[in-house]
Short mmCIF file of C-alpha atoms and ligand atoms in Angstrom, two decimals:
data_model
loop_
_atom_site.label_atom_id
_atom_site.label_comp_id
_atom_site.label_asym_id
_atom_site.label_seq_id
_atom_site.Cartn_x
_atom_site.Cartn_y
_atom_site.Cartn_z
CA UNK A 18 11.79 10.63 -3.59
CA UNK A 19 11.45 11.52 0.11
CA UNK A 20 14.36 13.51 1.54
CA UNK A 21 15.45 13.22 5.16
CA UNK A 22 17.54 15.88 6.90
CA UNK A 23 19.83 14.72 9.71
CA UNK A 24 21.14 17.37 12.11
CA UNK A 25 23.80 15.68 14.25
CA UNK A 26 27.23 16.84 15.36
CA UNK A 27 28.67 13.36 15.84
CA UNK A 28 29.91 12.40 12.39
CA UNK A 29 30.04 8.66 13.11
CA UNK A 30 26.37 8.56 14.12
CA UNK A 31 25.37 10.73 11.16
CA UNK A 32 27.27 8.50 8.73
CA UNK A 33 25.57 5.36 10.03
CA UNK A 34 22.16 6.97 9.73
CA UNK A 35 22.90 8.36 6.26
CA UNK A 36 24.03 4.95 5.09
CA UNK A 37 20.96 3.20 6.53
CA UNK A 38 18.53 5.68 4.94
CA UNK A 39 20.24 5.68 1.55
CA UNK A 40 20.41 1.90 1.39
CA UNK A 41 16.61 1.97 1.85
CA UNK A 42 16.29 4.14 -1.24
CA UNK A 43 15.71 7.42 0.63
CA UNK A 44 17.53 10.69 -0.02
CA UNK A 45 19.40 11.95 3.02
CA UNK A 46 21.24 15.18 3.81
CA UNK A 47 23.38 15.95 6.82
CA UNK A 48 24.17 19.14 8.76
CA UNK A 49 26.48 19.40 11.77
CA UNK A 50 25.07 22.52 13.40
CA UNK A 51 21.63 23.60 14.57
CA UNK A 52 22.20 27.08 13.19
CA UNK A 53 22.47 25.64 9.67
CA UNK A 54 19.26 23.65 9.97
CA UNK A 55 16.66 26.42 9.97
CA UNK A 56 17.70 28.08 6.68
CA UNK A 57 17.94 24.65 5.07
CA UNK A 58 14.42 23.80 6.26
CA UNK A 59 13.10 27.15 5.11
CA UNK A 60 14.38 26.32 1.63
CA UNK A 61 11.93 23.36 1.59
CA UNK A 62 12.05 19.90 0.09
CA UNK A 63 12.65 18.08 3.40
CA UNK A 64 10.07 15.41 4.32
CA UNK A 65 11.33 14.31 7.76
CA UNK A 66 13.92 15.86 10.13
CA UNK A 67 16.09 13.73 12.41
CA UNK A 68 17.27 16.21 15.01
CA UNK A 69 19.90 15.68 17.70
CA UNK A 70 18.99 17.40 20.97
CA UNK A 71 22.60 17.99 22.09
CA UNK A 72 24.10 20.14 19.36
CA UNK A 73 27.20 22.29 20.01
CA UNK A 74 25.72 25.65 19.00
CA UNK A 75 21.97 25.81 19.65
CA UNK A 76 19.95 22.94 21.10
CA UNK A 77 17.69 20.73 19.04
CA UNK A 78 14.81 22.11 21.10
CA UNK A 79 15.56 25.64 19.88
CA UNK A 80 15.78 24.45 16.28
CA UNK A 81 12.44 22.66 16.61
CA UNK A 82 10.75 25.68 18.21
CA UNK A 83 11.90 27.93 15.38
CA UNK A 84 10.98 25.34 12.77
CA UNK A 85 7.41 25.10 14.09
CA UNK A 86 7.00 28.79 13.33
CA UNK A 87 6.85 28.04 9.64
CA UNK A 88 6.60 24.27 9.06
CA UNK A 89 4.78 21.09 10.14
CA UNK A 90 7.51 18.80 8.83
CA UNK A 91 7.78 15.71 11.11
CA UNK A 92 10.64 15.86 13.61
CA UNK A 93 12.26 12.81 15.21
CA UNK A 94 14.55 13.76 18.09
CA UNK A 95 17.76 11.90 18.89
CA UNK A 96 18.19 12.03 22.65
CA UNK A 97 21.15 10.93 24.75
CA UNK A 98 19.87 11.19 28.31
CA UNK A 99 16.71 10.59 30.28
CA UNK A 100 16.34 14.25 31.18
CA UNK A 101 16.34 15.04 27.46
CA UNK A 102 13.53 12.56 26.90
CA UNK A 103 11.55 14.19 29.69
CA UNK A 104 11.97 17.54 27.99
CA UNK A 105 10.97 16.14 24.58
CA UNK A 106 7.79 14.78 26.13
CA UNK A 107 7.15 17.71 28.45
CA UNK A 108 7.83 20.77 26.35
CA UNK A 109 5.19 20.20 23.70
CA UNK A 110 7.63 21.23 21.05
CA UNK A 111 5.66 19.52 18.36
CA UNK A 112 8.10 16.63 18.10
CA UNK A 113 6.61 13.61 16.37
CA UNK A 114 8.85 10.93 17.78
CA UNK A 115 12.17 10.36 19.51
CA UNK A 116 14.90 7.73 19.54
CA UNK A 117 17.28 7.25 22.45
CA UNK A 118 21.01 6.81 21.88
CA UNK A 119 22.44 4.30 21.38
CA UNK A 120 19.90 3.20 18.78
CA UNK A 121 19.95 0.77 15.89
CA UNK A 122 19.90 2.38 12.44
CA UNK A 123 17.14 -0.08 11.51
CA UNK A 124 14.95 1.24 14.29
CA UNK A 125 15.46 4.83 13.20
CA UNK A 126 14.73 3.97 9.56
CA UNK A 127 11.52 2.24 10.68
CA UNK A 128 10.46 5.39 12.59
CA UNK A 129 11.23 7.56 9.53
CA UNK A 130 9.21 5.22 7.32
CA UNK A 131 6.29 5.38 9.75
CA UNK A 132 6.31 9.20 9.46
CA UNK A 133 6.46 9.02 5.67
CA UNK A 134 3.52 6.60 5.59
CA UNK A 135 1.50 8.94 7.74
CA UNK A 136 2.27 11.85 5.40
CA UNK A 137 1.18 9.76 2.43
CA UNK A 138 -2.01 8.64 4.17
CA UNK A 139 -2.89 12.24 5.06
CA UNK A 140 -2.30 13.38 1.48
CA UNK A 141 -4.51 10.56 0.20
CA UNK A 142 -7.30 11.45 2.56
CA UNK A 143 -7.33 15.07 1.38
CA UNK A 144 -10.33 15.92 -0.80
CA UNK A 145 -9.53 16.12 -4.48
CA UNK A 146 -6.27 14.26 -4.04
CA UNK A 147 -7.35 11.68 -6.60
CA UNK A 148 -6.67 8.77 -4.25
CA UNK A 149 -9.41 6.32 -3.29
CA UNK A 150 -8.93 3.88 -0.42
CA UNK A 151 -9.76 0.20 -0.90
CA UNK A 152 -8.67 -1.59 2.24
CA UNK A 153 -4.91 -1.98 2.15
CA UNK A 154 -4.89 -0.41 -1.31
CA UNK A 155 -5.19 3.17 -2.50
CA UNK A 156 -5.76 3.91 -6.16
CA UNK A 157 -5.31 7.10 -8.16
CA UNK A 158 -7.09 6.36 -11.41
CA UNK A 159 -6.11 9.65 -13.05
CA UNK A 160 -2.45 9.10 -12.27
CA UNK A 161 -2.59 5.32 -12.94
CA UNK A 162 -0.97 4.71 -9.58
CA UNK A 163 -1.74 2.17 -6.87
CA UNK A 164 -0.36 2.01 -3.34
CA UNK A 165 -0.40 -1.10 -1.16
CA UNK A 166 0.05 -0.65 2.61
CA UNK A 167 1.03 2.96 1.76
CA UNK A 168 3.88 1.81 -0.48
CA UNK A 169 3.89 2.85 -4.13
CA UNK A 170 3.72 -0.17 -6.45
CA UNK A 171 5.90 -0.14 -9.53
CA UNK A 172 3.46 -1.70 -12.01
CA UNK A 173 3.54 -2.33 -15.73
CA UNK A 174 0.60 -1.05 -17.79
CA UNK A 175 -1.17 -4.42 -17.74
CA UNK A 176 -0.47 -5.13 -14.09
CA UNK A 177 -1.98 -1.74 -13.26
CA UNK A 178 -5.03 -2.42 -15.47
CA UNK A 179 -5.61 -5.84 -13.91
CA UNK A 180 -5.32 -4.62 -10.34
CA UNK A 181 -7.47 -1.55 -11.06
CA UNK A 182 -10.18 -3.77 -12.59
CA UNK A 183 -10.19 -6.04 -9.54
CA UNK A 184 -10.20 -3.08 -7.15
CA UNK A 185 -13.28 -1.56 -8.76
CA UNK A 186 -15.42 -4.08 -6.89
CA UNK A 187 -13.51 -5.79 -4.11
CA UNK A 188 -14.74 -9.33 -3.55
CA UNK A 189 -16.37 -9.62 -6.99
CA UNK A 190 -15.02 -12.47 -9.14
CA UNK A 191 -13.89 -11.51 -12.63
CA UNK A 192 -13.34 -14.28 -15.17
CA UNK A 193 -10.17 -14.33 -17.23
CA UNK A 194 -12.24 -13.38 -20.28
CA UNK A 195 -13.70 -10.37 -18.45
CA UNK A 196 -10.25 -9.27 -17.33
CA UNK A 197 -8.91 -9.73 -20.86
CA UNK A 198 -11.76 -7.66 -22.17
CA UNK A 199 -11.20 -4.81 -19.71
CA UNK A 200 -7.45 -4.69 -19.68
CA UNK A 201 -6.17 -5.65 -23.11
CA UNK A 202 -6.72 -4.05 -26.51
CA UNK A 203 -7.59 -6.56 -29.21
CA UNK A 204 -7.71 -10.32 -28.93
CA UNK A 205 -5.12 -12.57 -27.50
CA UNK A 206 -4.69 -16.18 -28.56
CA UNK A 207 -4.11 -17.41 -25.05
CA UNK A 208 -6.17 -15.24 -22.72
CA UNK A 209 -5.93 -17.58 -19.75
CA UNK A 210 -2.18 -17.83 -19.81
CA UNK A 211 -1.71 -14.09 -20.35
CA UNK A 212 -3.88 -13.23 -17.36
CA UNK A 213 -2.31 -15.90 -15.16
CA UNK A 214 1.20 -14.70 -15.98
CA UNK A 215 0.40 -11.11 -15.07
CA UNK A 216 -1.42 -12.11 -11.89
CA UNK A 217 1.69 -14.05 -10.92
CA UNK A 218 4.04 -11.07 -11.34
CA UNK A 219 1.50 -8.85 -9.58
CA UNK A 220 1.36 -11.23 -6.62
CA UNK A 221 5.15 -11.17 -6.47
CA UNK A 222 5.13 -7.38 -6.15
CA UNK A 223 2.46 -7.40 -3.42
CA UNK A 224 4.34 -10.09 -1.53
CA UNK A 225 7.54 -8.04 -1.77
CA UNK A 226 5.80 -5.11 -0.06
CA UNK A 227 4.45 -7.30 2.74
CA UNK A 228 7.83 -8.92 3.33
CA UNK A 229 9.57 -5.51 3.31
CA UNK A 230 7.19 -4.32 6.04
CA UNK A 231 8.00 -7.38 8.13
CA UNK A 232 5.63 -9.90 9.63
CA UNK A 233 2.76 -7.73 10.82
CA UNK A 234 0.02 -10.22 10.04
CA UNK A 235 -0.66 -8.54 6.70
CA UNK A 236 -2.31 -10.56 3.95
CA UNK A 237 0.57 -11.36 1.58
CA UNK A 238 -1.72 -12.54 -1.20
CA UNK A 239 -4.95 -10.52 -1.40
CA UNK A 240 -5.66 -11.77 -4.94
CA UNK A 241 -7.88 -14.84 -4.59
CA UNK A 242 -8.02 -17.54 -7.23
CA UNK A 243 -11.51 -19.00 -7.67
CA UNK A 244 -11.06 -22.24 -9.57
CA UNK A 245 -12.95 -22.38 -12.82
CA UNK A 246 -14.30 -18.86 -12.28
CA UNK A 247 -11.51 -16.31 -12.19
CA UNK A 248 -9.96 -13.85 -9.76
CA UNK A 249 -11.16 -11.52 -7.03
CA UNK A 250 -9.42 -9.16 -4.64
CA UNK A 251 -9.84 -8.94 -0.89
CA UNK A 252 -9.55 -5.31 0.04
CA1 CA B 326 25.24 15.62 19.94
#
């Protein structure tokens, strides 16, 4: 699970951010001082840093500069004033993003998620990573894992097998009998109903991802039903 480190001396702001991140299923840690942040980051295991610029001991800029000496972990600055923003943009500190106070926790969580998606996309693109892109999907056949819009799908064995079979040739129609043959061991009495039931739960999971990401014009139902023929995937 991704872990976010928040370095912020105002406890009320930190608590709001911690709550927002944790309620989104992310791990979050909090430190009050800049001096504590560097050793924590050296210890590893942090995926994104949310770093206040105005800390009481050393500035967020100093923390970031030191951090960049040993790590490329994404940094999102929390800035309070316009002159701080100018410095974030001007100093080429290697900051990845910034949010101006006051900010909505939702906005910050969205920025954190955007960073995490970029990390995932970079890892997938790396040679030998095992991930293959298919449009909005990425599949790791060795690991039996599929991502949709960079979100991991929690699939049952048969849902995975069905989606993997469809993703082998996007656009190609597979009949229910073909899907049964590829995805299930042995015969089933009611192939059509079995396939339809699993396609239905699969669609529900894809739709949940699209609705979680908000209305960005994404295709909420990439599995196409071709009457009398079977199913195909748009990818
Ligand atoms: Ca502060």
